């Protein structure tokens, strides 16, 4: 079954990451790269997203579409990236996510077939 993992960064997490020294930050990134390498057999794609400040939102319905700069919602949590995986079931996806060494929240969603 295919799932998308949505990686959600919090304001606190970003502040902690920025407060790290370069060596500590490089170790943190290395753990994330290692996690992806460990799960390369089930990862089917994904990407890191640019900052929410680069977003453009289009609101549809009720007349003409409204285009605005910025993310869909203002908040202290933002989706920072995604990965598509293919595993046997939700339990396998959750086992994988429990070992995620990066941002503090991962939303797991099945893809429609």
PDB file of C-alpha atoms in Angstrom:
ATOM      1  CA  UNK A   1       0.000   0.000   0.000  1.00  0.00           C
ATOM      2  CA  UNK A   2       1.228   3.508  -0.771  1.00  0.00           C
ATOM      3  CA  UNK A   3       1.351   6.268   1.818  1.00  0.00           C
ATOM      4  CA  UNK A   4       2.579   9.837   1.878  1.00  0.00           C
ATOM      5  CA  UNK A   5       4.520  10.967   4.924  1.00  0.00           C
ATOM      6  CA  UNK A   6       4.069  14.686   5.509  1.00  0.00           C
ATOM      7  CA  UNK A   7       6.915  16.088   7.596  1.00  0.00           C
ATOM      8  CA  UNK A   8       5.705  18.926   9.822  1.00  0.00           C
ATOM      9  CA  UNK A   9       8.145  21.378  11.387  1.00  0.00           C
ATOM     10  CA  UNK A  10       7.219  23.453  14.402  1.00  0.00           C
ATOM     11  CA  UNK A  11       8.485  26.904  15.225  1.00  0.00           C
ATOM     12  CA  UNK A  12      10.237  25.459  18.297  1.00  0.00           C
ATOM     13  CA  UNK A  13      11.958  22.774  16.209  1.00  0.00           C
ATOM     14  CA  UNK A  14      13.218  25.348  13.702  1.00  0.00           C
ATOM     15  CA  UNK A  15      14.514  27.557  16.529  1.00  0.00           C
ATOM     16  CA  UNK A  16      16.317  24.598  18.104  1.00  0.00           C
ATOM     17  CA  UNK A  17      17.839  23.619  14.759  1.00  0.00           C
ATOM     18  CA  UNK A  18      19.067  27.163  14.142  1.00  0.00           C
ATOM     19  CA  UNK A  19      20.514  27.362  17.671  1.00  0.00           C
ATOM     20  CA  UNK A  20      22.696  24.290  17.036  1.00  0.00           C
ATOM     21  CA  UNK A  21      26.324  24.690  16.138  1.00  0.00           C
ATOM     22  CA  UNK A  22      27.330  23.703  12.627  1.00  0.00           C
ATOM     23  CA  UNK A  23      28.748  20.313  13.674  1.00  0.00           C
ATOM     24  CA  UNK A  24      25.648  19.400  15.670  1.00  0.00           C
ATOM     25  CA  UNK A  25      23.347  20.505  12.829  1.00  0.00           C
ATOM     26  CA  UNK A  26      25.367  18.449  10.324  1.00  0.00           C
ATOM     27  CA  UNK A  27      24.958  15.393  12.603  1.00  0.00           C
ATOM     28  CA  UNK A  28      21.200  15.999  12.725  1.00  0.00           C
ATOM     29  CA  UNK A  29      21.018  16.158   8.920  1.00  0.00           C
ATOM     30  CA  UNK A  30      23.218  13.075   8.646  1.00  0.00           C
ATOM     31  CA  UNK A  31      20.736  11.114  10.804  1.00  0.00           C
ATOM     32  CA  UNK A  32      17.939  12.111   8.416  1.00  0.00           C
ATOM     33  CA  UNK A  33      20.004  11.047   5.371  1.00  0.00           C
ATOM     34  CA  UNK A  34      20.804   7.758   7.119  1.00  0.00           C
ATOM     35  CA  UNK A  35      17.085   7.192   7.816  1.00  0.00           C
ATOM     36  CA  UNK A  36      16.300   7.642   4.127  1.00  0.00           C
ATOM     37  CA  UNK A  37      19.137   5.264   3.193  1.00  0.00           C
ATOM     38  CA  UNK A  38      17.866   2.666   5.680  1.00  0.00           C
ATOM     39  CA  UNK A  39      14.399   2.827   4.074  1.00  0.00           C
ATOM     40  CA  UNK A  40      15.463   3.254   0.443  1.00  0.00           C
ATOM     41  CA  UNK A  41      13.746  -0.008  -0.502  1.00  0.00           C
ATOM     42  CA  UNK A  42      10.278   1.444   0.259  1.00  0.00           C
ATOM     43  CA  UNK A  43      10.748   5.146  -0.554  1.00  0.00           C
ATOM     44  CA  UNK A  44       9.158   5.958  -3.913  1.00  0.00           C
ATOM     45  CA  UNK A  45       9.780   9.697  -4.062  1.00  0.00           C
ATOM     46  CA  UNK A  46       9.455  12.936  -2.182  1.00  0.00           C
ATOM     47  CA  UNK A  47      11.075  16.284  -1.654  1.00  0.00           C
ATOM     48  CA  UNK A  48      11.893  19.027   0.808  1.00  0.00           C
ATOM     49  CA  UNK A  49       9.624  22.014   0.293  1.00  0.00           C
ATOM     50  CA  UNK A  50      10.826  25.582   0.179  1.00  0.00           C
ATOM     51  CA  UNK A  51       9.845  27.964   2.980  1.00  0.00           C
ATOM     52  CA  UNK A  52       6.134  28.729   3.488  1.00  0.00           C
ATOM     53  CA  UNK A  53       6.980  32.326   2.586  1.00  0.00           C
ATOM     54  CA  UNK A  54       7.434  31.132  -1.017  1.00  0.00           C
ATOM     55  CA  UNK A  55       3.882  29.696  -1.208  1.00  0.00           C
ATOM     56  CA  UNK A  56       1.091  31.038  -3.361  1.00  0.00           C
ATOM     57  CA  UNK A  57      -2.468  30.149  -2.364  1.00  0.00           C
ATOM     58  CA  UNK A  58      -5.422  30.061  -4.736  1.00  0.00           C
ATOM     59  CA  UNK A  59      -8.856  30.182  -3.095  1.00  0.00           C
ATOM     60  CA  UNK A  60     -11.631  28.833  -5.302  1.00  0.00           C
ATOM     61  CA  UNK A  61     -15.378  29.119  -5.067  1.00  0.00           C
ATOM     62  CA  UNK A  62     -17.785  31.996  -4.807  1.00  0.00           C
ATOM     63  CA  UNK A  63     -16.776  33.835  -7.955  1.00  0.00           C
ATOM     64  CA  UNK A  64     -13.340  34.604  -9.289  1.00  0.00           C
ATOM     65  CA  UNK A  65     -10.356  32.715  -7.813  1.00  0.00           C
ATOM     66  CA  UNK A  66      -8.355  34.777  -5.320  1.00  0.00           C
ATOM     67  CA  UNK A  67      -4.573  34.433  -5.519  1.00  0.00           C
ATOM     68  CA  UNK A  68      -2.517  35.454  -2.481  1.00  0.00           C
ATOM     69  CA  UNK A  69       1.112  35.201  -1.518  1.00  0.00           C
ATOM     70  CA  UNK A  70       1.883  32.963   1.404  1.00  0.00           C
ATOM     71  CA  UNK A  71       0.723  29.638   2.787  1.00  0.00           C
ATOM     72  CA  UNK A  72      -2.871  28.398   3.017  1.00  0.00           C
ATOM     73  CA  UNK A  73      -2.854  28.889   6.790  1.00  0.00           C
ATOM     74  CA  UNK A  74      -0.725  30.909   9.138  1.00  0.00           C
ATOM     75  CA  UNK A  75       0.521  28.736  11.921  1.00  0.00           C
ATOM     76  CA  UNK A  76       3.328  27.545  14.097  1.00  0.00           C
ATOM     77  CA  UNK A  77       3.443  24.216  12.237  1.00  0.00           C
ATOM     78  CA  UNK A  78       4.179  23.893   8.533  1.00  0.00           C
ATOM     79  CA  UNK A  79       4.576  20.970   6.166  1.00  0.00           C
ATOM     80  CA  UNK A  80       8.235  21.102   5.204  1.00  0.00           C
ATOM     81  CA  UNK A  81       8.473  18.060   2.973  1.00  0.00           C
ATOM     82  CA  UNK A  82       6.934  14.791   1.928  1.00  0.00           C
ATOM     83  CA  UNK A  83       7.909  11.258   1.026  1.00  0.00           C
ATOM     84  CA  UNK A  84       5.905   8.602  -0.754  1.00  0.00           C
ATOM     85  CA  UNK A  85       6.440   5.088   0.546  1.00  0.00           C
ATOM     86  CA  UNK A  86       5.128   1.668  -0.415  1.00  0.00           C
ATOM     87  CA  UNK A  87       4.761  -0.787   2.454  1.00  0.00           C
ATOM     88  CA  UNK A  88       2.496  -3.723   3.349  1.00  0.00           C
ATOM     89  CA  UNK A  89       0.131  -1.811   5.629  1.00  0.00           C
ATOM     90  CA  UNK A  90      -0.326   1.087   8.043  1.00  0.00           C
ATOM     91  CA  UNK A  91       1.477  -0.791  10.817  1.00  0.00           C
ATOM     92  CA  UNK A  92       4.599  -1.012   8.641  1.00  0.00           C
ATOM     93  CA  UNK A  93       4.366   2.697   7.850  1.00  0.00           C
ATOM     94  CA  UNK A  94       4.011   3.531  11.541  1.00  0.00           C
ATOM     95  CA  UNK A  95       6.998   1.349  12.495  1.00  0.00           C
ATOM     96  CA  UNK A  96       9.032   3.267   9.932  1.00  0.00           C
ATOM     97  CA  UNK A  97       7.821   6.692  11.087  1.00  0.00           C
ATOM     98  CA  UNK A  98       8.528   5.920  14.746  1.00  0.00           C
ATOM     99  CA  UNK A  99      12.246   5.975  13.894  1.00  0.00           C
ATOM    100  CA  UNK A 100      12.141   9.346  12.056  1.00  0.00           C
ATOM    101  CA  UNK A 101      15.012  11.492  13.413  1.00  0.00           C
ATOM    102  CA  UNK A 102      13.894  14.862  12.021  1.00  0.00           C
ATOM    103  CA  UNK A 103      11.029  17.249  12.682  1.00  0.00           C
ATOM    104  CA  UNK A 104       8.664  16.380  15.550  1.00  0.00           C
ATOM    105  CA  UNK A 105       5.499  15.546  13.605  1.00  0.00           C
ATOM    106  CA  UNK A 106       4.855  13.208  10.682  1.00  0.00           C
ATOM    107  CA  UNK A 107       1.376  12.849   9.225  1.00  0.00           C
ATOM    108  CA  UNK A 108       0.798   9.504   7.494  1.00  0.00           C
ATOM    109  CA  UNK A 109      -1.854   9.396   4.755  1.00  0.00           C
ATOM    110  CA  UNK A 110      -2.788   6.549   2.422  1.00  0.00           C
ATOM    111  CA  UNK A 111      -2.884   7.370  -1.260  1.00  0.00           C
ATOM    112  CA  UNK A 112      -6.037   6.641  -3.167  1.00  0.00           C
ATOM    113  CA  UNK A 113      -5.646   3.862  -5.668  1.00  0.00           C
TER     114      UNK A 113
END
